[in-house]
Tab-separated table of C-alpha atoms and ligand atoms in Angstrom:
chain	number	residue	atom	x	y	z
A	760	MET	CA	0.000	0.000	0.000
A	761	HIS	CA	1.657	3.194	-1.167
A	762	HIS	CA	-0.380	6.360	-1.325
A	763	GLU	CA	-0.332	8.581	-4.380
A	764	HIS	CA	-1.241	11.790	-2.656
A	765	LYS	CA	1.015	12.384	0.231
A	766	GLN	CA	-0.634	13.414	3.440
A	767	PRO	CA	0.838	16.748	4.537
A	768	PHE	CA	2.540	16.821	7.916
A	769	PRO	CA	0.425	18.532	10.592
A	770	GLU	CA	0.992	22.278	10.774
A	771	ASN	CA	2.350	22.205	14.315
A	772	PHE	CA	4.487	19.118	13.689
A	773	LEU	CA	7.587	19.237	15.885
A	774	TRP	CA	10.528	19.008	13.478
A	775	GLY	CA	13.429	18.406	15.767
A	776	SER	CA	16.654	16.874	16.840
A	777	ALA	CA	17.945	15.395	20.088
A	778	SER	CA	20.939	14.894	22.368
A	779	ALA	CA	21.883	13.706	25.855
A	780	ALA	CA	23.874	15.511	28.536
A	781	TYR	CA	26.728	13.041	28.999
A	782	GLN	CA	27.241	12.688	25.258
A	783	ILE	CA	27.629	16.393	24.484
A	784	GLU	CA	28.242	18.557	27.533
A	785	GLY	CA	31.715	17.807	28.845
A	786	GLY	CA	32.470	20.091	31.803
A	787	TRP	CA	32.196	16.953	33.865
A	788	ASP	CA	33.071	18.690	37.168
A	789	GLN	CA	32.354	22.292	36.259
A	790	ASP	CA	30.274	24.600	38.469
A	791	GLY	CA	29.702	22.055	41.200
A	792	LYS	CA	28.647	19.049	39.118
A	793	GLY	CA	29.039	15.712	40.905
A	794	PRO	CA	30.209	12.462	39.288
A	795	SER	CA	27.695	10.200	37.562
A	796	VAL	CA	28.051	6.460	37.087
A	797	TRP	CA	29.267	7.134	33.539
A	798	ASP	CA	32.012	9.469	34.760
A	799	VAL	CA	33.275	6.595	36.890
A	800	TYR	CA	32.570	3.618	34.615
A	801	THR	CA	34.325	5.031	31.557
A	802	LYS	CA	37.539	5.448	33.571
A	803	GLN	CA	37.800	1.700	34.051
A	804	PRO	CA	40.060	0.512	31.214
A	805	GLY	CA	38.362	-1.585	28.544
A	806	THR	CA	34.785	-0.516	29.180
A	807	THR	CA	34.414	1.748	26.117
A	808	TYR	CA	35.807	2.006	22.597
A	809	MET	CA	39.425	3.209	22.914
A	810	ASP	CA	38.646	4.151	26.522
A	811	THR	CA	36.726	7.251	25.457
A	812	ASN	CA	34.745	9.247	28.005
A	813	GLY	CA	32.608	12.365	28.222
A	814	ASP	CA	34.959	14.563	30.276
A	815	ILE	CA	35.065	17.026	27.389
A	816	ALA	CA	32.690	15.358	24.915
A	817	VAL	CA	31.880	18.116	22.403
A	818	ASP	CA	32.093	20.831	25.080
A	819	HIS	CA	28.477	21.882	24.686
A	820	TYR	CA	28.468	23.086	28.293
A	821	ASN	CA	30.810	25.896	27.251
A	822	ARG	CA	29.559	26.329	23.685
A	823	MET	CA	25.835	26.192	24.253
A	824	GLU	CA	25.135	29.601	22.659
A	825	GLU	CA	26.958	28.629	19.478
A	826	ASP	CA	25.062	25.337	19.280
A	827	VAL	CA	21.662	26.954	19.761
A	828	ALA	CA	22.538	29.538	17.113
A	829	LEU	CA	23.085	26.659	14.693
A	830	MET	CA	19.717	25.161	15.652
A	831	ALA	CA	18.062	28.496	15.009
A	832	GLU	CA	19.821	28.815	11.662
A	833	MET	CA	18.554	25.385	10.718
A	834	GLY	CA	15.008	26.310	11.703
A	835	LEU	CA	14.457	23.527	14.232
A	836	LYS	CA	10.993	23.583	15.788
A	837	THR	CA	12.014	21.487	18.744
A	838	TYR	CA	15.151	20.357	20.547
A	839	ARG	CA	15.193	17.425	22.927
A	840	PHE	CA	18.016	17.470	25.462
A	841	SER	CA	18.622	15.800	28.799
A	842	ILE	CA	19.416	17.306	32.170
A	843	ALA	CA	22.350	15.889	34.121
A	844	TRP	CA	20.981	14.899	37.526
A	845	THR	CA	24.461	15.496	39.009
A	846	ARG	CA	24.454	19.142	37.939
A	847	ILE	CA	21.252	19.661	39.923
A	848	TYR	CA	22.036	17.378	42.857
A	849	PRO	CA	25.777	16.574	42.820
A	850	GLU	CA	25.186	13.826	45.398
A	851	GLY	CA	21.884	12.706	43.922
A	852	ARG	CA	19.879	14.413	46.674
A	853	GLY	CA	20.224	16.922	49.463
A	854	GLU	CA	21.426	20.396	48.606
A	855	VAL	CA	20.430	21.710	45.176
A	856	ASN	CA	23.173	23.206	43.008
A	857	GLU	CA	21.845	26.506	41.688
A	858	ALA	CA	24.569	26.793	39.034
A	859	GLY	CA	23.278	23.603	37.418
A	860	LEU	CA	19.711	24.841	37.277
A	861	ALA	CA	20.931	28.181	35.922
A	862	PHE	CA	22.712	26.500	33.014
A	863	TYR	CA	19.562	24.725	31.854
A	864	GLU	CA	17.488	27.826	32.420
A	865	ARG	CA	19.781	29.764	30.072
A	866	LEU	CA	19.472	26.991	27.501
A	867	ILE	CA	15.664	26.892	27.763
A	868	ASP	CA	15.351	30.675	27.517
A	869	LEU	CA	17.606	30.793	24.507
A	870	LEU	CA	15.610	28.068	22.783
A	871	LEU	CA	12.341	29.869	23.493
A	872	ASP	CA	13.785	33.164	22.206
A	873	ASN	CA	14.502	31.334	18.970
A	874	HIS	CA	11.036	29.740	18.792
A	875	ILE	CA	12.431	26.282	19.445
A	876	GLU	CA	10.220	24.173	21.711
A	877	PRO	CA	12.361	22.543	24.405
A	878	ILE	CA	11.734	18.891	25.222
A	879	ILE	CA	13.387	17.901	28.490
A	880	THR	CA	14.572	14.381	29.176
A	881	VAL	CA	15.009	14.142	32.927
A	882	TYR	CA	17.050	10.941	32.868
A	883	HIS	CA	19.381	9.855	30.099
A	884	TRP	CA	21.448	7.272	32.010
A	885	ASP	CA	23.826	9.484	34.043
A	886	LEU	CA	22.802	8.324	37.515
A	887	PRO	CA	24.569	10.085	40.412
A	888	GLN	CA	27.454	7.859	41.507
A	889	ALA	CA	26.658	8.758	45.131
A	890	LEU	CA	23.330	6.908	44.872
A	891	MET	CA	25.017	3.901	43.278
A	892	ASP	CA	27.534	3.797	46.126
A	893	GLU	CA	24.991	4.324	48.846
A	894	TYR	CA	22.267	1.877	47.865
A	895	GLY	CA	22.943	0.384	44.435
A	896	GLY	CA	20.975	2.886	42.348
A	897	TRP	CA	17.998	1.303	40.576
A	898	GLU	CA	18.227	-1.809	42.721
A	899	SER	CA	16.897	-0.022	45.791
A	900	ARG	CA	13.426	1.339	46.360
A	901	LYS	CA	15.102	4.336	47.973
A	902	ILE	CA	15.649	5.711	44.494
A	903	ILE	CA	11.922	6.208	43.997
A	904	ASP	CA	11.830	9.185	46.366
A	905	ASP	CA	15.207	10.579	45.333
A	906	PHE	CA	14.247	10.475	41.667
A	907	ASN	CA	10.911	12.044	42.464
A	908	ASP	CA	12.505	14.884	44.443
A	909	TYR	CA	14.898	15.579	41.577
A	910	CYS	CA	12.018	15.605	39.096
A	911	VAL	CA	9.868	17.867	41.266
A	912	THR	CA	12.768	20.353	41.466
A	913	LEU	CA	12.798	20.463	37.662
A	914	PHE	CA	8.998	20.591	37.357
A	915	GLN	CA	8.844	23.539	39.756
A	916	ARG	CA	11.658	25.431	38.096
A	917	PHE	CA	10.857	24.775	34.422
A	918	GLY	CA	7.232	23.611	34.350
A	919	GLU	CA	5.907	27.000	33.252
A	920	LYS	CA	8.301	27.262	30.335
A	921	VAL	CA	8.517	23.697	29.099
A	922	LYS	CA	5.509	21.759	27.880
A	923	TYR	CA	7.000	18.424	26.751
A	924	TRP	CA	8.829	16.160	29.157
A	925	VAL	CA	10.420	12.747	28.810
A	926	THR	CA	10.928	10.781	32.030
A	927	LEU	CA	13.241	7.809	31.444
A	928	ASN	CA	15.244	7.448	28.260
A	929	GLU	CA	15.214	3.841	27.059
A	930	GLN	CA	14.545	2.056	30.318
A	931	ASN	CA	14.778	-1.202	28.375
A	932	VAL	CA	18.293	-0.338	27.213
A	933	PHE	CA	19.890	1.024	30.390
A	934	ILE	CA	18.410	-1.802	32.456
A	935	GLY	CA	19.205	-4.521	29.899
A	936	LEU	CA	22.764	-3.374	29.218
A	937	GLY	CA	23.360	-2.546	32.869
A	938	TYR	CA	22.101	-5.747	34.500
A	939	LYS	CA	21.922	-8.486	31.858
A	940	VAL	CA	24.458	-7.810	29.133
A	941	GLY	CA	26.819	-6.120	31.596
A	942	LEU	CA	28.160	-3.495	29.189
A	943	HIS	CA	26.707	-0.381	30.859
A	944	PRO	CA	27.178	0.548	34.511
A	945	PRO	CA	26.956	-1.218	36.893
A	946	GLY	CA	28.177	-3.986	34.559
A	947	VAL	CA	26.085	-6.753	36.134
A	948	LYS	CA	24.943	-9.985	34.452
A	949	ASP	CA	22.082	-11.256	36.569
A	950	GLU	CA	18.542	-11.606	35.261
A	951	LYS	CA	16.869	-11.703	38.638
A	952	ARG	CA	18.523	-8.432	39.595
A	953	MET	CA	17.715	-7.011	36.192
A	954	HIS	CA	13.985	-7.623	36.531
A	955	GLN	CA	13.966	-6.212	40.031
A	956	ALA	CA	15.837	-3.049	38.997
A	957	ASN	CA	13.498	-2.714	36.043
A	958	HIS	CA	10.439	-2.943	38.269
A	959	ILE	CA	11.834	-0.263	40.586
A	960	ALA	CA	12.605	1.986	37.614
A	961	SER	CA	8.978	1.577	36.490
A	962	LEU	CA	7.770	2.550	39.961
A	963	ALA	CA	10.056	5.595	39.972
A	964	ASN	CA	8.749	6.550	36.550
A	965	ALA	CA	5.137	6.257	37.707
A	966	LYS	CA	5.757	8.315	40.810
A	967	ALA	CA	7.386	11.070	38.748
A	968	VAL	CA	4.418	11.115	36.378
A	969	GLU	CA	2.081	11.329	39.361
A	970	SER	CA	3.994	14.403	40.583
A	971	PHE	CA	4.033	15.862	37.087
A	972	ARG	CA	0.223	15.958	37.077
A	973	LYS	CA	0.353	18.112	40.182
A	974	TYR	CA	3.186	20.473	39.267
A	975	VAL	CA	2.799	20.744	35.482
A	976	PRO	CA	-0.930	20.282	34.932
A	977	ASN	CA	-0.802	21.644	31.399
A	978	GLY	CA	2.281	19.739	30.297
A	979	LYS	CA	2.689	16.497	28.401
A	980	VAL	CA	4.815	13.655	29.671
A	981	GLY	CA	5.925	10.267	28.399
A	982	PRO	CA	8.851	7.851	28.334
A	983	SER	CA	11.283	7.423	25.448
A	984	PHE	CA	11.163	3.762	24.652
A	985	ALA	CA	13.738	1.998	22.457
A	986	LEU	CA	11.387	0.303	20.039
A	987	SER	CA	12.445	-2.559	17.833
A	988	PRO	CA	9.440	-4.232	16.199
A	989	VAL	CA	9.942	-7.978	15.801
A	990	TYR	CA	9.517	-10.119	12.665
A	991	PRO	CA	9.609	-13.919	12.344
A	992	ARG	CA	12.338	-15.167	9.992
A	993	THR	CA	9.969	-17.628	8.320
A	994	SER	CA	6.279	-18.479	8.416
A	995	HIS	CA	7.026	-21.687	10.309
A	996	PRO	CA	4.619	-21.510	13.268
A	997	GLU	CA	7.493	-22.014	15.722
A	998	ASP	CA	9.246	-18.958	14.283
A	999	VAL	CA	6.039	-16.932	14.395
A	1000	LEU	CA	5.629	-17.943	18.018
A	1001	ALA	CA	9.233	-16.918	18.692
A	1002	ALA	CA	8.460	-13.489	17.213
A	1003	GLU	CA	5.427	-13.156	19.492
A	1004	ASN	CA	7.580	-14.085	22.476
A	1005	ALA	CA	10.169	-11.487	21.535
A	1006	GLU	CA	7.578	-8.784	20.894
A	1007	GLU	CA	6.074	-9.406	24.339
A	1008	MET	CA	9.418	-9.548	26.122
A	1009	MET	CA	11.287	-6.759	24.348
A	1010	ASN	CA	8.454	-4.303	23.819
A	1011	HIS	CA	5.196	-4.895	25.682
A	1012	TRP	CA	6.949	-5.917	28.881
A	1013	TYR	CA	7.784	-2.229	29.252
A	1014	MET	CA	5.083	-0.383	27.359
A	1015	ASP	CA	2.159	-2.288	28.961
A	1016	VAL	CA	3.513	-1.224	32.341
A	1017	TYR	CA	3.804	2.417	31.281
A	1018	VAL	CA	0.322	2.573	29.818
A	1019	HIS	CA	-1.762	0.053	31.765
A	1020	GLY	CA	0.311	-0.579	34.875
A	1021	LYS	CA	0.494	-4.334	34.277
A	1022	TYR	CA	2.919	-6.936	32.967
A	1023	PRO	CA	2.107	-9.151	29.958
A	1024	GLU	CA	1.109	-12.605	31.204
A	1025	VAL	CA	3.112	-14.876	28.898
A	1026	ILE	CA	6.422	-13.372	29.936
A	1027	TRP	CA	5.402	-13.106	33.571
A	1028	ALA	CA	4.672	-16.857	33.595
A	1029	HIS	CA	8.004	-17.576	31.911
A	1030	LEU	CA	9.937	-15.546	34.492
A	1031	GLU	CA	8.055	-17.126	37.386
A	1032	ARG	CA	9.087	-20.569	36.139
A	1033	LYS	CA	12.695	-19.389	35.987
A	1034	GLY	CA	12.460	-17.718	39.377
A	1035	THR	CA	13.437	-14.317	37.974
A	1036	ALA	CA	10.105	-12.454	38.098
A	1037	PRO	CA	10.210	-9.136	39.951
A	1038	GLU	CA	8.986	-9.080	43.512
A	1039	LEU	CA	5.781	-7.070	43.851
A	1040	GLN	CA	4.882	-5.278	47.044
A	1041	GLU	CA	1.510	-4.069	48.163
A	1042	GLY	CA	0.615	-0.836	46.426
A	1043	ASP	CA	3.000	-1.348	43.488
A	1044	LEU	CA	0.326	-2.008	40.900
A	1045	GLU	CA	-1.723	0.955	42.126
A	1046	LEU	CA	1.298	3.232	41.799
A	1047	LEU	CA	2.125	1.924	38.323
A	1048	LYS	CA	-1.377	2.823	37.215
A	1049	GLN	CA	-0.704	6.469	38.164
A	1050	GLY	CA	2.074	6.577	35.585
A	1051	ALA	CA	0.029	6.556	32.393
A	1052	PRO	CA	1.745	8.835	29.837
A	1053	ASP	CA	0.284	11.450	27.484
A	1054	PHE	CA	2.318	10.194	24.537
A	1055	MET	CA	4.622	7.325	23.701
A	1056	GLY	CA	8.125	8.528	22.908
A	1057	ILE	CA	9.812	6.175	20.481
A	1058	ASN	CA	13.496	5.861	19.755
A	1059	TYR	CA	13.767	3.827	16.584
A	1060	TYR	CA	16.907	2.604	14.851
A	1061	GLN	CA	16.135	-0.900	13.596
A	1062	SER	CA	13.763	-3.844	13.598
A	1063	THR	CA	14.598	-7.287	14.990
A	1064	THR	CA	14.157	-10.594	13.197
A	1065	VAL	CA	13.987	-13.794	15.221
A	1066	GLU	CA	13.553	-17.531	14.970
A	1067	ARG	CA	12.896	-20.393	17.364
A	1068	ASN	CA	15.530	-21.107	19.986
A	1069	PRO	CA	15.735	-24.418	21.862
A	1070	LEU	CA	16.145	-24.597	25.635
A	1071	ASP	CA	19.877	-25.164	25.239
A	1072	GLY	CA	20.111	-22.520	22.518
A	1073	VAL	CA	21.817	-19.168	22.146
A	1074	ALA	CA	21.772	-16.656	24.999
A	1075	GLU	CA	24.597	-14.142	25.009
A	1076	GLY	CA	25.595	-12.384	21.787
A	1077	LYS	CA	28.343	-10.012	20.779
A	1078	MET	CA	28.019	-6.291	20.061
A	1079	ASN	CA	29.892	-4.491	17.299
A	1080	THR	CA	31.400	-1.374	18.876
A	1081	THR	CA	34.235	-0.911	16.380
A	1082	GLY	CA	32.449	-0.216	13.095
A	1083	LYS	CA	33.915	-3.376	11.536
A	1084	LYS	CA	31.004	-4.880	9.645
A	1085	GLY	CA	30.011	-8.400	10.649
A	1086	THR	CA	31.624	-8.453	14.094
A	1087	SER	CA	28.364	-8.768	16.041
A	1088	SER	CA	26.656	-12.068	16.753
A	1089	ASP	CA	23.102	-13.199	17.518
A	1090	SER	CA	21.644	-13.352	20.978
A	1091	GLY	CA	18.524	-14.918	22.432
A	1092	VAL	CA	16.461	-16.225	25.263
A	1093	PRO	CA	16.609	-20.044	25.321
A	1094	GLY	CA	13.154	-21.522	24.841
A	1095	LEU	CA	11.680	-18.248	23.587
A	1096	PHE	CA	13.554	-16.789	20.599
A	1097	LYS	CA	16.925	-15.944	19.078
A	1098	THR	CA	17.815	-13.082	16.789
A	1099	CYS	CA	19.010	-13.622	13.224
A	1100	ARG	CA	19.987	-11.593	10.190
A	1101	ASN	CA	17.114	-10.380	8.027
A	1102	PRO	CA	18.147	-11.254	4.445
A	1103	ASP	CA	15.999	-8.454	3.044
A	1104	LEU	CA	17.751	-5.638	4.884
A	1105	THR	CA	21.139	-3.969	4.550
A	1106	THR	CA	23.190	-2.950	7.562
A	1107	THR	CA	25.321	-0.070	8.761
A	1108	ASN	CA	29.001	-0.521	9.544
A	1109	TRP	CA	27.946	-1.234	13.140
A	1110	ASP	CA	25.632	-4.066	11.925
A	1111	TRP	CA	22.402	-2.165	12.580
A	1112	GLU	CA	19.726	-3.186	10.057
A	1113	ILE	CA	18.266	-0.303	8.069
A	1114	ASP	CA	14.483	-0.648	7.942
A	1115	PRO	CA	12.315	2.444	7.452
A	1116	VAL	CA	9.145	0.372	6.950
A	1117	GLY	CA	9.794	-1.149	10.371
A	1118	LEU	CA	9.146	2.287	11.837
A	1119	ARG	CA	5.697	2.405	10.237
A	1120	ILE	CA	4.953	-1.120	11.442
A	1121	GLY	CA	6.062	-0.296	14.978
A	1122	MET	CA	4.039	2.911	15.065
A	1123	ARG	CA	0.913	1.126	13.907
A	1124	ARG	CA	1.318	-1.586	16.515
A	1125	ILE	CA	1.646	1.048	19.235
A	1126	HIS	CA	-1.288	3.010	17.899
A	1127	ASN	CA	-3.452	-0.113	17.887
A	1128	ARG	CA	-2.478	-1.372	21.322
A	1129	TYR	CA	-2.193	1.871	23.278
A	1130	GLN	CA	-4.158	4.554	21.383
A	1131	LEU	CA	-1.611	7.217	22.269
A	1132	PRO	CA	-0.015	10.033	20.298
A	1133	ILE	CA	3.543	9.155	19.284
A	1134	LEU	CA	6.641	11.318	19.485
A	1135	ILE	CA	9.592	9.956	17.566
A	1136	SER	CA	12.160	11.061	20.113
A	1137	GLU	CA	15.177	9.570	18.294
A	1138	ASN	CA	15.979	8.223	14.847
A	1139	GLY	CA	19.189	8.489	12.901
A	1140	LEU	CA	22.228	6.911	11.332
A	1141	GLY	CA	25.563	6.377	13.014
A	1142	GLU	CA	28.300	6.273	10.377
A	1143	PHE	CA	31.870	7.243	9.606
A	1144	ASP	CA	31.958	10.732	8.092
A	1145	LYS	CA	34.758	12.228	6.066
A	1146	LEU	CA	35.779	15.849	6.305
A	1147	GLU	CA	36.931	16.824	2.799
A	1148	ASN	CA	37.866	20.381	1.900
A	1149	GLY	CA	35.752	21.669	4.730
A	1150	ARG	CA	32.645	19.712	3.695
A	1151	ILE	CA	30.931	16.500	4.733
A	1152	HIS	CA	28.930	14.805	1.997
A	1153	ASP	CA	26.692	12.587	4.098
A	1154	ASP	CA	24.148	11.613	1.451
A	1155	TYR	CA	23.768	8.192	3.211
A	1156	ARG	CA	22.412	10.051	6.265
A	1157	ILE	CA	20.045	12.109	4.123
A	1158	ASP	CA	18.746	8.888	2.536
A	1159	TYR	CA	18.266	7.305	5.928
A	1160	ILE	CA	16.344	10.205	7.448
A	1161	ALA	CA	14.308	10.859	4.287
A	1162	SER	CA	13.168	7.248	4.034
A	1163	HIS	CA	12.112	7.184	7.677
A	1164	LEU	CA	10.224	10.467	7.346
A	1165	GLN	CA	8.418	9.048	4.322
A	1166	GLN	CA	7.263	6.128	6.436
A	1167	ILE	CA	6.057	8.530	9.125
A	1168	GLN	CA	4.029	10.245	6.454
A	1169	GLU	CA	2.545	6.887	5.475
A	1170	ALA	CA	1.755	6.210	9.129
A	1171	LEU	CA	-0.012	9.583	9.379
A	1172	GLN	CA	-2.108	8.504	6.429
A	1173	ASP	CA	-2.807	5.227	8.238
A	1174	GLY	CA	-4.311	7.266	11.057
A	1175	VAL	CA	-1.446	7.232	13.520
A	1176	ASP	CA	-1.190	10.413	15.590
A	1177	VAL	CA	2.438	11.555	15.300
A	1178	ILE	CA	3.280	14.806	17.046
A	1179	GLY	CA	6.944	15.173	16.190
A	1180	TYR	CA	10.214	13.759	14.980
A	1181	CYS	CA	13.637	14.242	16.561
A	1182	THR	CA	16.677	13.031	14.715
A	1183	TRP	CA	19.566	11.605	16.640
A	1184	SER	CA	21.501	13.832	16.822
A	1185	PHE	CA	22.009	17.561	16.260
A	1186	THR	CA	25.796	17.700	16.601
A	1187	ASP	CA	28.125	14.728	16.543
A	1188	LEU	CA	28.609	13.389	20.035
A	1189	LEU	CA	30.097	10.637	22.153
A	1190	SER	CA	28.529	7.275	21.541
A	1191	TRP	CA	28.487	5.495	24.914
A	1192	LEU	CA	30.415	2.408	23.811
A	1193	ASN	CA	31.489	3.368	20.282
A	1194	GLY	CA	33.646	6.433	20.813
A	1195	TYR	CA	33.536	9.505	18.560
A	1196	GLN	CA	33.933	7.835	15.182
A	1197	LYS	CA	30.307	6.683	15.038
A	1198	ARG	CA	28.798	10.012	14.038
A	1199	TYR	CA	25.116	10.948	14.031
A	1200	GLY	CA	24.966	14.736	13.715
A	1201	PHE	CA	23.907	17.343	11.183
A	1202	VAL	CA	26.849	19.275	12.558
A	1203	TYR	CA	30.303	17.730	12.407
A	1204	ILE	CA	32.565	18.176	15.432
A	1205	ASP	CA	36.243	18.312	14.684
A	1206	ARG	CA	37.659	15.875	17.218
A	1207	ASP	CA	38.352	12.167	17.443
A	1208	GLU	CA	39.111	9.550	20.093
A	1209	LYS	CA	42.701	10.576	20.624
A	1210	ASP	CA	42.761	14.232	19.790
A	1211	VAL	CA	40.268	16.836	20.989
A	1212	ARG	CA	41.626	19.280	18.359
A	1213	ASN	CA	39.564	22.464	18.121
A	1214	LEU	CA	36.020	21.073	18.444
A	1215	ARG	CA	35.042	23.258	15.513
A	1216	ARG	CA	31.418	22.964	14.357
A	1217	ILE	CA	31.019	22.272	10.632
A	1218	LYS	CA	27.652	21.957	8.895
A	1219	LYS	CA	27.256	18.727	6.933
A	1220	ASP	CA	25.261	18.418	3.698
A	1221	SER	CA	22.451	16.909	5.795
A	1222	PHE	CA	22.225	20.188	7.734
A	1223	TYR	CA	21.141	22.107	4.638
A	1224	TRP	CA	18.899	19.280	3.525
A	1225	TYR	CA	16.970	19.095	6.825
A	1226	GLN	CA	16.729	22.894	6.878
A	1227	ASP	CA	14.946	22.667	3.533
A	1228	ILE	CA	12.660	19.867	4.694
A	1229	ILE	CA	11.596	21.839	7.760
A	1230	GLN	CA	11.058	24.996	5.753
A	1231	SER	CA	8.789	23.153	3.321
A	1232	SER	CA	6.993	21.242	6.124
A	1233	GLY	CA	8.086	18.011	4.530
A	1234	GLU	CA	6.818	18.897	1.041
A	1235	LYS	CA	10.299	18.401	-0.367
A	1236	LEU	CA	10.644	14.843	0.866
B	2505	LIG	C1	19.986	5.386	21.875
B	2505	LIG	C2	20.376	6.328	22.971
B	2505	LIG	O1	20.077	4.109	22.393
B	2505	LIG	O2	20.728	5.310	20.727
B	2505	LIG	C3	21.446	7.321	22.585
B	2505	LIG	O3	19.283	6.962	23.537
B	2505	LIG	C4	22.471	6.629	21.717
B	2505	LIG	O4	21.978	7.875	23.742
B	2505	LIG	C5	21.780	6.213	20.433
B	2505	LIG	O5	23.604	7.383	21.424
B	2505	LIG	C6	22.685	5.563	19.417
B	2505	LIG	O6	23.332	4.471	19.950
B	2505	LIG	P1	24.876	4.302	19.774
B	2505	LIG	O7	25.201	3.060	20.535
B	2505	LIG	O8	25.135	4.157	18.328
B	2505	LIG	O9	25.498	5.534	20.355
């Protein structure tokens, strides 16, 4: 089904771009900022690509005015950024650090002056190290109140100026990589602990949403979920069943909790049999139900294709963090599913499958199951870029973004309510595990893993292209 007459994008569509504090700011101990788990984790040799860290990143903390000027020049309608908890509460709680609040206030005011709608992410993975040391971060219920207090501080300070808020960025990713795969802090591989930490994060999310209703009654709030719609590799019923298992475990396990405050039964039963189901306390389900969002934020990069996986089958896989094609391997959950290559898709140099139609499929599934507006809070292409005579010809990035926007347009025609689209990312930035060579921005940053150089900002071809798309409200797609 391809439509002849393209549906125009809504007039107030939020054409945007996104970032996260740790990946751009630098200034890791400036103006009273405390250390986050990422400040500490990246200093342990071997945890990241070429031992890169965000101490300087792309120095946005000291170049914020220049970066916003570029956003204004581009004509962005919205900019999604995250607030570093440790700038606001260096120790995670206690005394508030006014200098931290002042920095974000300057950023918000500057965005508003330039008619750019700010979208705040309150948590993009940089947990205060003090809370990790004191009680194990997301593994303790103590975090529910500390997270809530931090959020309320932001709601009170910025709630009048900022309408759109994202609570947790990719809970499924920071919990999965932190407690199962063991590649993000705290580097644990323990499924029981993972499910418990995940449950506590969901409770913290719900409590923050409950507070949001009180402090920002006219605002809109939602999570940013890392969505990867699942396909079966073949039509063999066992493969189709595997795809259902994966869809329930990877996607609905989180989104059902956000929207309906309950866990999908099939996966719950599976975890109970394994003895890894989260422990529920009285009042938990009631609290979860207070967390219903106004929109579903979706971060989309790729779909997932799976097949059946026997009980003694594949579990742990390998991630490609070097950009050497073909160095990743499949992973799975024995008895439920395992991932496999989709022969109909091409991949990036980091083995991510490029699948714009998957975005439309995922959006329709969400629309059908949850009946919520959707904000695409991240989508983009991480690739090597080449600076040649002062230019970056990133036509591959233009193709990627254009094809995904076309599928959003199709989804609009299908009846899906899409309120905005943020590319990942505005400037190049630090990729958590992949260093600086995996670039996502419209704006090139002149630095690499070894040499910080001058951090000069250089507009890529995609910058001018997206500027044109925004100006024409998508007509030029
Ligand atoms: C998302 C995150 O998972 O994907 C971003 O929200 C991240 O913070 C982005 O940078 C791209 O992932 P990666 O691993 O290529 O940096």
